[in-house]
């Protein structure tokens, strides 16, 4: 039975690699690939306070001109869910830039499940997110970024559904849910397949999800860890650790993991040579925040295991520009 389950996960991983995207992602002629991470928009339907979030999206994307836009959850914050979500997706799609979606804990609370929200996102031709079949959650997928000459994959982007509330509250485990074991196994199989196709060398990779893992707290309170940015609230991570970070280390491909969820945190910190980074809160006053809204920008260089990242505020200002791993090495 165990061999059957493993084989099923492997086939799912291979399938997700082969069919994960209809739109091509690739390094540009300068061998760069730039990502704008938008997080925690918290859009309320026909609420004038949400205008600030749309202004933020427009300002950052117009200024940065990214190759890819990644939304890391809590996109909508009120019903009607379908209409609200479609409005946001249409606004993002109008930039004619490939985009992806990783769901947050609030998206599924507005009247329809994430599986239906994903279908809405996929109705736009420049959405690259799919969902690995048979795996817990919606939007688990791996996206490959091709080399500048459109040859073989040169980098990978892993997206995970980090769910909502703990599934073990009756047993005293409170707080948020953890990324499940089958998702971790799916990632491992997908990573191994890409490494095999790359002559045994792991592809430089990034991971995106909404709720931070416990390592975000471990790193932030470690006096030996190099940390840049703002930390104004506690890390709201699951009480249980699913081992995803350990899997990143074992596979040797993921250089950085990017999350949202905690609106007053935007820091980036190195933890065992993996960059753990929050996006900047991109929403308006429909939810709490005590820092100016904006977005995190992430730039990869083809053929290198480096991350150039900074915060672009809605007003155009740039903060916290760093190079990983150089600026995080003591």
mmCIF file of N, CA and C in Angstrom, residues 163 166-168 173-184 209 211-219 235 237-249 271-272 276:
data_model
loop_
_atom_site.group_PDB
_atom_site.id
_atom_site.type_symbol
_atom_site.label_atom_id
_atom_site.label_comp_id
_atom_site.label_asym_id
_atom_site.label_seq_id
_atom_site.Cartn_x
_atom_site.Cartn_y
_atom_site.Cartn_z
ATOM 1 N N UNK A 163 -3.776 26.526 4.115
ATOM 2 C CA UNK A 163 -5.031 26.181 4.777
ATOM 3 C C UNK A 163 -5.535 27.269 5.719
ATOM 4 N N UNK A 166 -6.387 25.020 12.690
ATOM 5 C CA UNK A 166 -5.862 23.709 13.068
ATOM 6 C C UNK A 166 -6.939 22.638 12.952
ATOM 7 N N UNK A 167 -6.553 21.516 12.395
ATOM 8 C CA UNK A 167 -7.485 20.391 12.276
ATOM 9 C C UNK A 167 -7.516 19.549 13.546
ATOM 10 N N UNK A 168 -6.691 19.889 14.537
ATOM 11 C CA UNK A 168 -6.609 19.109 15.778
ATOM 12 C C UNK A 168 -7.029 19.923 17.008
ATOM 13 N N UNK A 173 -4.695 21.306 20.003
ATOM 14 C CA UNK A 173 -3.773 22.016 19.109
ATOM 15 C C UNK A 173 -4.532 23.197 18.510
ATOM 16 N N UNK A 174 -4.236 24.379 18.965
ATOM 17 C CA UNK A 174 -4.982 25.555 18.550
ATOM 18 C C UNK A 174 -4.267 26.299 17.416
ATOM 19 N N UNK A 175 -4.824 27.455 17.060
ATOM 20 C CA UNK A 175 -4.174 28.291 16.061
ATOM 21 C C UNK A 175 -4.434 27.835 14.640
ATOM 22 N N UNK A 176 -3.413 27.965 13.824
ATOM 23 C CA UNK A 176 -3.557 27.728 12.389
ATOM 24 C C UNK A 176 -3.139 26.323 11.992
ATOM 25 N N UNK A 177 -3.625 25.928 10.824
ATOM 26 C CA UNK A 177 -3.315 24.605 10.283
ATOM 27 C C UNK A 177 -1.871 24.583 9.780
ATOM 28 N N UNK A 178 -1.375 23.378 9.557
ATOM 29 C CA UNK A 178 -0.033 23.204 9.017
ATOM 30 C C UNK A 178 -0.117 22.681 7.589
ATOM 31 N N UNK A 179 0.913 22.907 6.807
ATOM 32 C CA UNK A 179 0.996 22.309 5.470
ATOM 33 C C UNK A 179 1.126 20.806 5.655
ATOM 34 N N UNK A 180 0.271 20.054 4.982
ATOM 35 C CA UNK A 180 0.095 18.638 5.285
ATOM 36 C C UNK A 180 1.217 17.749 4.736
ATOM 37 N N UNK A 181 1.296 16.552 5.284
ATOM 38 C CA UNK A 181 2.355 15.613 4.907
ATOM 39 C C UNK A 181 2.300 15.267 3.428
ATOM 40 N N UNK A 182 1.084 15.082 2.876
ATOM 41 C CA UNK A 182 1.018 14.725 1.457
ATOM 42 C C UNK A 182 1.495 15.878 0.572
ATOM 43 N N UNK A 183 1.342 17.126 1.027
ATOM 44 C CA UNK A 183 1.872 18.263 0.276
ATOM 45 C C UNK A 183 3.402 18.264 0.302
ATOM 46 N N UNK A 184 3.956 17.954 1.474
ATOM 47 C CA UNK A 184 5.416 17.889 1.593
ATOM 48 C C UNK A 184 5.967 16.782 0.702
ATOM 49 N N UNK A 209 3.691 30.694 -0.001
ATOM 50 C CA UNK A 209 2.487 30.273 0.711
ATOM 51 C C UNK A 209 2.083 31.397 1.649
ATOM 52 N N UNK A 211 0.609 31.349 5.239
ATOM 53 C CA UNK A 211 0.881 31.307 6.681
ATOM 54 C C UNK A 211 2.325 30.881 6.918
ATOM 55 N N UNK A 212 3.103 31.656 7.671
ATOM 56 C CA UNK A 212 4.508 31.300 7.893
ATOM 57 C C UNK A 212 4.651 30.008 8.688
ATOM 58 N N UNK A 213 5.719 29.289 8.432
ATOM 59 C CA UNK A 213 6.037 28.091 9.207
ATOM 60 C C UNK A 213 6.725 28.502 10.511
ATOM 61 N N UNK A 214 6.822 27.602 11.495
ATOM 62 C CA UNK A 214 7.451 27.954 12.774
ATOM 63 C C UNK A 214 8.878 28.472 12.653
ATOM 64 N N UNK A 215 9.572 28.134 11.555
ATOM 65 C CA UNK A 215 10.953 28.602 11.392
ATOM 66 C C UNK A 215 11.052 30.118 11.274
ATOM 67 N N UNK A 216 9.958 30.779 10.833
ATOM 68 C CA UNK A 216 9.984 32.238 10.751
ATOM 69 C C UNK A 216 10.161 32.858 12.136
ATOM 70 N N UNK A 217 9.589 32.227 13.161
ATOM 71 C CA UNK A 217 9.786 32.700 14.530
ATOM 72 C C UNK A 217 11.158 32.292 15.047
ATOM 73 N N UNK A 218 11.539 31.046 14.828
ATOM 74 C CA UNK A 218 12.847 30.581 15.291
ATOM 75 C C UNK A 218 13.960 31.482 14.790
ATOM 76 N N UNK A 219 13.893 31.833 13.508
ATOM 77 C CA UNK A 219 14.938 32.667 12.928
ATOM 78 C C UNK A 219 14.912 34.082 13.493
ATOM 79 N N UNK A 235 4.786 36.088 15.301
ATOM 80 C CA UNK A 235 4.611 35.226 14.144
ATOM 81 C C UNK A 235 3.420 34.307 14.402
ATOM 82 N N UNK A 237 2.203 31.441 13.284
ATOM 83 C CA UNK A 237 2.452 30.199 12.560
ATOM 84 C C UNK A 237 1.685 29.055 13.215
ATOM 85 N N UNK A 238 1.593 27.902 12.555
ATOM 86 C CA UNK A 238 0.958 26.743 13.180
ATOM 87 C C UNK A 238 1.729 26.283 14.421
ATOM 88 N N UNK A 239 1.019 25.670 15.351
ATOM 89 C CA UNK A 239 1.690 25.097 16.509
ATOM 90 C C UNK A 239 2.422 23.810 16.139
ATOM 91 N N UNK A 240 1.984 23.163 15.066
ATOM 92 C CA UNK A 240 2.634 21.939 14.602
ATOM 93 C C UNK A 240 3.547 22.248 13.420
ATOM 94 N N UNK A 241 4.685 21.556 13.381
ATOM 95 C CA UNK A 241 5.645 21.732 12.302
ATOM 96 C C UNK A 241 5.576 20.530 11.370
ATOM 97 N N UNK A 242 5.224 20.789 10.109
ATOM 98 C CA UNK A 242 5.029 19.693 9.147
ATOM 99 C C UNK A 242 6.317 19.178 8.551
ATOM 100 N N UNK A 243 7.432 19.881 8.779
ATOM 101 C CA UNK A 243 8.708 19.438 8.217
ATOM 102 C C UNK A 243 8.987 19.973 6.826
ATOM 103 N N UNK A 244 8.213 20.959 6.376
ATOM 104 C CA UNK A 244 8.428 21.497 5.037
ATOM 105 C C UNK A 244 9.817 22.117 4.905
ATOM 106 N N UNK A 245 10.226 22.883 5.905
ATOM 107 C CA UNK A 245 11.549 23.517 5.839
ATOM 108 C C UNK A 245 12.652 22.463 5.777
ATOM 109 N N UNK A 246 12.504 21.407 6.560
ATOM 110 C CA UNK A 246 13.492 20.320 6.520
ATOM 111 C C UNK A 246 13.547 19.701 5.134
ATOM 112 N N UNK A 247 12.382 19.557 4.505
ATOM 113 C CA UNK A 247 12.349 19.021 3.135
ATOM 114 C C UNK A 247 13.075 19.951 2.173
ATOM 115 N N UNK A 248 12.925 21.269 2.357
ATOM 116 C CA UNK A 248 13.665 22.217 1.520
ATOM 117 C C UNK A 248 15.171 21.965 1.640
ATOM 118 N N UNK A 249 15.633 21.789 2.862
ATOM 119 C CA UNK A 249 17.062 21.568 3.074
ATOM 120 C C UNK A 249 17.511 20.242 2.477
ATOM 121 N N UNK A 271 17.915 31.599 7.532
ATOM 122 C CA UNK A 271 17.824 30.510 8.497
ATOM 123 C C UNK A 271 18.406 29.258 7.856
ATOM 124 N N UNK A 272 19.585 28.870 8.323
ATOM 125 C CA UNK A 272 20.294 27.729 7.752
ATOM 126 C C UNK A 272 20.409 27.856 6.227
ATOM 127 N N UNK A 276 13.990 33.404 4.604
ATOM 128 C CA UNK A 276 12.588 33.389 5.010
ATOM 129 C C UNK A 276 12.111 34.832 5.019
#
